[in-house]
Coordinates of C-alpha atoms in Angstrom, one line a residue:
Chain A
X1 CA -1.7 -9.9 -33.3
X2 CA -3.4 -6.7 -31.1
X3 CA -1.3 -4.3 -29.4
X4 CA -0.5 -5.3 -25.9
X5 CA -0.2 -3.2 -22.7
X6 CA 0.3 -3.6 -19.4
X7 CA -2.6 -3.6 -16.9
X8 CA -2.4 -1.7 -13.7
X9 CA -5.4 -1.7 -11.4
X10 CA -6.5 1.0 -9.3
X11 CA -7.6 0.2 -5.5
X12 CA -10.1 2.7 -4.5
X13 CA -8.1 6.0 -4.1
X14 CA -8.8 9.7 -4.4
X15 CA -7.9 13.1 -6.2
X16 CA -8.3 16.0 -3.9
X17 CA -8.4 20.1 -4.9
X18 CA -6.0 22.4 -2.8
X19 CA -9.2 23.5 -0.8
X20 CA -9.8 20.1 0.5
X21 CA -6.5 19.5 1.2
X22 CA -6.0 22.0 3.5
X23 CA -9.5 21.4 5.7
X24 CA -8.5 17.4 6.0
X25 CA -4.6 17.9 6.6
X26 CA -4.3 21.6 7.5
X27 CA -3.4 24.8 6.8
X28 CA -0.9 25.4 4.1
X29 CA -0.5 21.2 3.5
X30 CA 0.6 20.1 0.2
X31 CA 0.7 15.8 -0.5
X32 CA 3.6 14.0 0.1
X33 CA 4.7 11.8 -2.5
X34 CA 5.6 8.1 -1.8
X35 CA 5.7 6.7 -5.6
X36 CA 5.5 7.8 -8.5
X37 CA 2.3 6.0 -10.8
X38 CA 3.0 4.9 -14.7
X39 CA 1.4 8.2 -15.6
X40 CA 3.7 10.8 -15.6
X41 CA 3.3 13.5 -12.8
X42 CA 1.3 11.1 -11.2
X43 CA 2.1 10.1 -7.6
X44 CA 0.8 8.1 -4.5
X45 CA 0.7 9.8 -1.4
X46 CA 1.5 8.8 1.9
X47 CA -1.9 11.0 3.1
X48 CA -4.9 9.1 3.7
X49 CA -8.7 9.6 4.4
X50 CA -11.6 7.9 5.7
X51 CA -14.6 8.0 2.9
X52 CA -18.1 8.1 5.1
X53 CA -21.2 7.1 3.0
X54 CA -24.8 6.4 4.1
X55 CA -24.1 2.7 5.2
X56 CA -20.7 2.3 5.7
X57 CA -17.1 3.5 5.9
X58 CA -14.1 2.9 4.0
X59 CA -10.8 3.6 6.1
X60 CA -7.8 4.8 5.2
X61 CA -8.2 5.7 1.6
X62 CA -5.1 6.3 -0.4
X63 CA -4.7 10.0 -2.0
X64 CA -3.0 10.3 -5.0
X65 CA -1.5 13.4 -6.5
X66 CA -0.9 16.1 -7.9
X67 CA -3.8 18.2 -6.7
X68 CA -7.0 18.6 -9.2
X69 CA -9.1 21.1 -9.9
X70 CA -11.8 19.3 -8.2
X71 CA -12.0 16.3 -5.6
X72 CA -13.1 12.7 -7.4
X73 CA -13.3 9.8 -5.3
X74 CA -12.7 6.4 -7.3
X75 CA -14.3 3.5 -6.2
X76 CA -15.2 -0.1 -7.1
X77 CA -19.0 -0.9 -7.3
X78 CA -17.8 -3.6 -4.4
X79 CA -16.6 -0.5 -2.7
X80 CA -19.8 2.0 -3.4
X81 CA -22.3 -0.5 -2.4
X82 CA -20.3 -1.3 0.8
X83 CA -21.2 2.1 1.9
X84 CA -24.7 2.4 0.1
X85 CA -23.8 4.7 -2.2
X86 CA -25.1 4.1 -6.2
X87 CA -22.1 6.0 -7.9
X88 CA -22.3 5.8 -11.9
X89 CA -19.9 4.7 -14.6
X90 CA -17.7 7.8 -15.3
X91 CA -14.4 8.8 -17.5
X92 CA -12.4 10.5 -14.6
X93 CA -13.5 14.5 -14.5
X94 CA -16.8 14.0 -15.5
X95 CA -18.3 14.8 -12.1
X96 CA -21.8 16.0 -13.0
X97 CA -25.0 14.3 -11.2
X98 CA -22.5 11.9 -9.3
X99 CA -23.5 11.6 -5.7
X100 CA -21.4 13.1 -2.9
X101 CA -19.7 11.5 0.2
X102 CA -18.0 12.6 3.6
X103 CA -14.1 12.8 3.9
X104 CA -12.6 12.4 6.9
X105 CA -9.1 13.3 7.6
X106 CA -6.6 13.8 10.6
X107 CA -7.5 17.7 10.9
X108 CA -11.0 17.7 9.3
X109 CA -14.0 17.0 7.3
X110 CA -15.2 18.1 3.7
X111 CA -18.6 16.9 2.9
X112 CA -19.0 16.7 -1.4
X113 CA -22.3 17.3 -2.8
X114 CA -20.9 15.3 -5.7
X115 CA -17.7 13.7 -7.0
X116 CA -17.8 9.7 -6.4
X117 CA -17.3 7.9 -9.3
X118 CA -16.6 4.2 -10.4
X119 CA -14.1 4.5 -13.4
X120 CA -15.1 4.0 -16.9
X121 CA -12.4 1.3 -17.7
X122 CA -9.6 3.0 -20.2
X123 CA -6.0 2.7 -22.0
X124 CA -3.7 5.3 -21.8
X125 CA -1.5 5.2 -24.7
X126 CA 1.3 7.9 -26.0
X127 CA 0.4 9.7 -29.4
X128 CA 3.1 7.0 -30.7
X129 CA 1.8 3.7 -28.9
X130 CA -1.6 5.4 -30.1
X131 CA -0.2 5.0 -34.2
X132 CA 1.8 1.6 -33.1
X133 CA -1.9 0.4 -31.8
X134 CA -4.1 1.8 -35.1
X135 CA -6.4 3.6 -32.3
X136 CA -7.2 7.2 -31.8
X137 CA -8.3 9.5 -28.3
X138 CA -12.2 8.5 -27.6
X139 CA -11.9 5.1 -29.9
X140 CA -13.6 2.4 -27.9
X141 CA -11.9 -0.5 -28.3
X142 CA -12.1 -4.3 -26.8
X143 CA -9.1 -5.8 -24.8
X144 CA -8.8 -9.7 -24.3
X145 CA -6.5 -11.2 -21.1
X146 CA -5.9 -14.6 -21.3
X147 CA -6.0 -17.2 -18.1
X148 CA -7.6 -18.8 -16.0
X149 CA -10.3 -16.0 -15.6
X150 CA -9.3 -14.9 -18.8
X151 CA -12.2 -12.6 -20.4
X152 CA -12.5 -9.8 -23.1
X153 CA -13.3 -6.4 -21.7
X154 CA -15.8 -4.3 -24.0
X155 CA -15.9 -0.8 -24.3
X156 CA -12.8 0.4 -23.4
X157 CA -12.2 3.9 -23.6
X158 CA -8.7 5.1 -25.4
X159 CA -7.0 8.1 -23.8
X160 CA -4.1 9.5 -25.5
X161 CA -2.3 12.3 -25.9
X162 CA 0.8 13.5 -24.0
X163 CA 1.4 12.7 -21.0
X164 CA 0.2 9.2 -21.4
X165 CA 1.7 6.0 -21.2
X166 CA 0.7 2.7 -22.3
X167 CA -1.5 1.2 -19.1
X168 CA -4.6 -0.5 -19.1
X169 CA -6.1 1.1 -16.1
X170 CA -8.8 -1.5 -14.4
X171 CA -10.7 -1.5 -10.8
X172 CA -10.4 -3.9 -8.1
X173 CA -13.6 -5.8 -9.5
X174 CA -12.7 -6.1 -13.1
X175 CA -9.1 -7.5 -11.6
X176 CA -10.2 -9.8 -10.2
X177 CA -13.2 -11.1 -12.1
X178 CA -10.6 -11.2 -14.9
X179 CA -8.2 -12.8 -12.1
X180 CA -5.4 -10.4 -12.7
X181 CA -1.9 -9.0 -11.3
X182 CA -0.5 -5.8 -11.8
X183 CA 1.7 -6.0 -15.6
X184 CA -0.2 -8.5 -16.6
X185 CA -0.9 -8.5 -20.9
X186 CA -3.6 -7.0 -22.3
X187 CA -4.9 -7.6 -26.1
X188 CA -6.6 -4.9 -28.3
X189 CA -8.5 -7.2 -30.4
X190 CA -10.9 -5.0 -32.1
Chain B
X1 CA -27.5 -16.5 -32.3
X2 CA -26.4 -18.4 -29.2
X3 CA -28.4 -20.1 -26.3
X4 CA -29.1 -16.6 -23.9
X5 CA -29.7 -17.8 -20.1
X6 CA -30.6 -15.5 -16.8
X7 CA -27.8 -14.9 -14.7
X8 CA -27.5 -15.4 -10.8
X9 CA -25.4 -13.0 -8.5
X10 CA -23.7 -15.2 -5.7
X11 CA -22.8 -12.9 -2.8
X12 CA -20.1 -14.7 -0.6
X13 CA -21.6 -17.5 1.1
X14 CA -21.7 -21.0 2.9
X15 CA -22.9 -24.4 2.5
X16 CA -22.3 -26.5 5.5
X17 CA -22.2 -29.7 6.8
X18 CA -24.6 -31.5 9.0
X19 CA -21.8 -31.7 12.0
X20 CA -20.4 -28.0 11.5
X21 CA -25.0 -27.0 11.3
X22 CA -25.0 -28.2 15.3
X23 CA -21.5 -26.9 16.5
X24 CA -22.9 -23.6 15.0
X25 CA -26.4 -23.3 15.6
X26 CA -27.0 -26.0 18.1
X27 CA -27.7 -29.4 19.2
X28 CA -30.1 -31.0 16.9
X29 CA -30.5 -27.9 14.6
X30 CA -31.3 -27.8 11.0
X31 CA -31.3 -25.1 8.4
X32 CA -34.1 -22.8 8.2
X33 CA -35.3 -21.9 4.6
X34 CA -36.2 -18.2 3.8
X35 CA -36.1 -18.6 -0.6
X36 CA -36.1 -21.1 -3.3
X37 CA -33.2 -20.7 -5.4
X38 CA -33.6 -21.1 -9.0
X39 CA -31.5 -24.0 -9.1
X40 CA -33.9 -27.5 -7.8
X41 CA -33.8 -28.1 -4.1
X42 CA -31.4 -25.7 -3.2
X43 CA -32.8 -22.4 -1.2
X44 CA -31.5 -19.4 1.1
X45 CA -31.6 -20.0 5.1
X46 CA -32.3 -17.7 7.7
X47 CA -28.9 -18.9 9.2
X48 CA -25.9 -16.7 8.6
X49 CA -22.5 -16.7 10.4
X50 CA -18.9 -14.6 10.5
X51 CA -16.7 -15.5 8.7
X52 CA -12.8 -15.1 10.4
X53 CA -9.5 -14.9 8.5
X54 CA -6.0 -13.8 9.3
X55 CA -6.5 -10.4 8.2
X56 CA -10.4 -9.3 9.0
X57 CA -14.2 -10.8 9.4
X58 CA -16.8 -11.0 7.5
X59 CA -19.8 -10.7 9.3
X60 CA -23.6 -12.2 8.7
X61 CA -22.9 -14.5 5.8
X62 CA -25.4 -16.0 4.2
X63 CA -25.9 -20.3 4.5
X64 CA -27.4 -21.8 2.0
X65 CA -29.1 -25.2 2.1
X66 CA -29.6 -28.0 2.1
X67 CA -26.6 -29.5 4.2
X68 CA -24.0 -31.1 2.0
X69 CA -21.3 -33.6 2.6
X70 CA -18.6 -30.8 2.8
X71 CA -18.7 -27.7 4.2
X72 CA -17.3 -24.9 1.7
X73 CA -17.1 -21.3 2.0
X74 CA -17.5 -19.5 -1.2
X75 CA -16.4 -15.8 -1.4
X76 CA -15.7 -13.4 -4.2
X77 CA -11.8 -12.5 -4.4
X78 CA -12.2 -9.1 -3.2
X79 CA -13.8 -10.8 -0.1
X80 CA -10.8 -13.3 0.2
X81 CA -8.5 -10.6 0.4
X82 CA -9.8 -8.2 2.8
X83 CA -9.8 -10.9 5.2
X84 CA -6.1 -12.4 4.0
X85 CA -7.5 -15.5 2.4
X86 CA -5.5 -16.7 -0.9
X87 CA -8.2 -18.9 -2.1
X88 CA -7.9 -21.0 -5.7
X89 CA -11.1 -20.5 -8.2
X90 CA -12.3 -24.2 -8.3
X91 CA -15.5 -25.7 -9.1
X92 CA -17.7 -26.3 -6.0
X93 CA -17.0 -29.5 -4.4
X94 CA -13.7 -29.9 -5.5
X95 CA -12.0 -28.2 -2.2
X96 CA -9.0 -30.6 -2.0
X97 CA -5.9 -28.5 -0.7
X98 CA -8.2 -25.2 0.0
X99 CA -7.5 -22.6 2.7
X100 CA -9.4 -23.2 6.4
X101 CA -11.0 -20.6 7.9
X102 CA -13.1 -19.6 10.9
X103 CA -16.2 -19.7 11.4
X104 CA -18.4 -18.3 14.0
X105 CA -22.1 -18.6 14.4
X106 CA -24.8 -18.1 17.8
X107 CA -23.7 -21.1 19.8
X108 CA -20.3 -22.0 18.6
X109 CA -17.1 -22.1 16.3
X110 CA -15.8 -24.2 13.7
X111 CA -12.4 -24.2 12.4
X112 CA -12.3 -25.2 9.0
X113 CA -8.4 -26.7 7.7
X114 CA -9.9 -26.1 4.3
X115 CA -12.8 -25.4 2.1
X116 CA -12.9 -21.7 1.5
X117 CA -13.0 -20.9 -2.7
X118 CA -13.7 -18.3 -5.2
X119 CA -16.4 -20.3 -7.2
X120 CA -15.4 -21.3 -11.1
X121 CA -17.8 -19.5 -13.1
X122 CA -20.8 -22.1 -14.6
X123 CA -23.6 -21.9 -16.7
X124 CA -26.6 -24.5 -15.2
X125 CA -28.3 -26.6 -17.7
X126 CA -30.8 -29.2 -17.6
X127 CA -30.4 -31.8 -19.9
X128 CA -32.9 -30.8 -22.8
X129 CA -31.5 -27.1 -22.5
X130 CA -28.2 -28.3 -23.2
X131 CA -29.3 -29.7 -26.1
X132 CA -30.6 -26.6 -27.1
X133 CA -27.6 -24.4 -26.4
X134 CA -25.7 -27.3 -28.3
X135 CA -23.1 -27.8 -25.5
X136 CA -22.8 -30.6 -22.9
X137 CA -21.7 -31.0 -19.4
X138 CA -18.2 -29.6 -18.5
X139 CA -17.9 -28.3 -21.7
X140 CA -16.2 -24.6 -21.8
X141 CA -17.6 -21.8 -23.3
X142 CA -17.7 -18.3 -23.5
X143 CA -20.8 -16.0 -22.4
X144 CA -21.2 -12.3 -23.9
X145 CA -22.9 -9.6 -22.1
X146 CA -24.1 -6.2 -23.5
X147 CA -24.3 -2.9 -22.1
X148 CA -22.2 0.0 -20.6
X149 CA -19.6 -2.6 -19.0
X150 CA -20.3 -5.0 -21.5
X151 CA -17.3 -8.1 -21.8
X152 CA -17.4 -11.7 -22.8
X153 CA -16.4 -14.2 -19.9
X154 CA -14.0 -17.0 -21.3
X155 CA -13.8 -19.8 -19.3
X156 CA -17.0 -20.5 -18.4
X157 CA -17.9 -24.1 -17.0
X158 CA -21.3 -25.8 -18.2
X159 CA -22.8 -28.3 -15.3
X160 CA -25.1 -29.6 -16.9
X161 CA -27.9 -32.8 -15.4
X162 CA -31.3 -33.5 -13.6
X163 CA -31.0 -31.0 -11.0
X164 CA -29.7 -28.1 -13.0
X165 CA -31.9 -25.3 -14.7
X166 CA -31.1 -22.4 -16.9
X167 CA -28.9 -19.9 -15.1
X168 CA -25.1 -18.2 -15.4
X169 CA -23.0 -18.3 -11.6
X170 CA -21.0 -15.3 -11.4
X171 CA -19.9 -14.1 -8.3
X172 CA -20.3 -10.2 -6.9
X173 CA -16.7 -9.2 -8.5
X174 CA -17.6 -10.7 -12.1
X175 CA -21.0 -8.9 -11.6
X176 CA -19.8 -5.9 -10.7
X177 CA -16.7 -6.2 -13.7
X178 CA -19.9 -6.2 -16.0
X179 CA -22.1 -3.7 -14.8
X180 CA -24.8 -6.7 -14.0
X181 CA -28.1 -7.3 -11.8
X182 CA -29.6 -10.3 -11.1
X183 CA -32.1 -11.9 -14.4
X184 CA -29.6 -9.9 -17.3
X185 CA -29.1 -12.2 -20.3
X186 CA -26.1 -13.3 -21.1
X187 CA -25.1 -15.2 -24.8
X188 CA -23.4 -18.3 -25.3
X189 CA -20.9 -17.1 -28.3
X190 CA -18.5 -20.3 -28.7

C-alpha cells in the first residue's frame, strides 16, 4: 500500500510582491488574513482583484499571503483560456517566458509583463512524511484517487523540505476531471 | 500494446428535442449543420443558446444535431458550478432525476425540470474495432495518456455498435486535467 495524503485544490488565486500590493490596495497596505492554508505561514486573504486578459476577465480573485518576492497568478487552463491567455505548465516561482496579465484592484492597476502560470501539479510532504513515503524533493511520482472519476495522476512533482505538510495540491480542472472534494485520499503508487 | 484511439474535446453543449428546436428557434425550424462530427450522423449546428442557472449564464452554447428524443445539456463540472448546477456524471441518455435548467435562445425559453449532466467519459467503437481493442460494449477500461500532464483515466465507458467510430469523449475539465488537444492518442491499458 502507497502513502496517502490529503488533496487540497487550489481555485485560481494569486501571490502578490509588496510593490503590487500597495498600487492595488494603497499606500502602506499589508494583506489581511482570513485563514490560514495547510502550508504553514500560508494564509487566504480577504483582498481580492480582478485579473484582465486579452478576451476576458476573471472577477474577484482571491489573494493569498504572505507577500512574495514576485507576483504569480495561478490559474486553471479552464481559467487561462477564458481570458485568452496561453499560460504554460509551471512549478510555482518559475516565472520566466510566462505571459503577463492586468490586475485590477480597489485603488489601482499593475499590468505584469509576465507571471501567469497554471500549476505544475505537486505533493508537499515534511522531511519525515517524505522518509514515511520512500520519495525525495524533485522525485516525480504517480498518485491514484479512487471513485467514480477515479484516475491516476502522472508526473507529480514532490516538494519537501520544511515547512511542508503533507497536501496533494491540484487545480480546479484536475478536481474535477478526477471528481474530487477537498481531503479526499490520494495514493503514491509508483 | 493497447488499442490507441483519437480523442474528442466536448466543450459544454446541447442536444435538443424537436419541441424545445421551435420554442427556441421558431415555428417550424430545424437545426442548421455547420460540421460533421466524427461520430456517424451526428454534426455541429449553427444554432447555440444561453444557458441559465441559479447562480450565472452561460452564454452562446453550442447545439448539436440531429434532434433527439430528449433534450440534455451537457457541461463540464467547472461549467456546472459557476452557474450553481450540481449535476451527476451519467452516460448520455440516461437523465432520469437530473437538474432542470434554463434555456434561452432567439425566439423563446425553455425550462428544462431536468436533463443537465457532466457526460461519463466513453471510448466510441465500431463493432470490428472493438474486436481489435479486445473489449466490448459497456465494458470499463482504463485509457493512458503521455506527456507533460500525462494520467490514466479509470473509469472509462466503451459504447460500442453501428454508429460508433474510433474516438475517446472527454470533456474540457478532463482535457485540460491532461494537458490535451483535440486528435492526441490515448492507450487502452486494462
Amino acid at each position: 500500500m502507497g502513502y496517502k495524503a490529503e488533496v487540497g485544490l487550489s481555485n485560481k488565486h494569486l501571490h502578490l510582491k509588496s510593490e503590487d500590493i500597495e498600487v492595488l490596495f494603497g499606500k502602506g497596505h499589508t494583506l489581511t488574513p482570513t485563514k490560514p492554508l495547510k502550508q504553514p505561514g500560508q494564509f487566504a486573504c480577504e483582498e481580492k482583484v480582478d485579473i484582465v486578459g486579452p478576451k476576458g476577465v476573471l472577477k474577484g480573485v482571491r489573494v493569498l499571503g504572505p507577500a512574495r518576492p514576485e507576483t504569480q497568478v495561478e490559474l486553471a487552463m479552464t481559467d487561462a483560456r477564458a481570458i485568452g491567455v496561453t499560460a504554460p505548465i509551471r512549478e510555482s516561482g518559475k516565472l520566466d517566458g510566462t505571459p503577463g496579465l492586468k490586475l485590477v484592484g480597489p485603488v489601482g492597476e499593475v499590468t505584469l509583463d509576465h507571471g501567469a502560470i497554471i500549476a505544475l501539479r505537486h505533493i508537499h510532504l515534511s522531511p519525515a512524511q517524505a522518509i514515511e513515503a520512500g520519495v525525495k524533493d524533485k522525485d516525480i511520482v504517480s498518485i491514484k484517487f479512487e471513485g467514480e472519476r477515479g484516475l491516476v495522476f502522472d508526473n507529480v512533482l514532490v516538494r519537501s523540505g520544511e515547512g511542508h505538510e503533507s497536501e496533494i495540491h491540484l487545480d480546479t480542472d484536475e478536481g474535477n476531471a478526477a471528481g474530487l472534494a477537498n481531503g479526499v485520499l490520494g495514493e503514491i503508487i509508483k
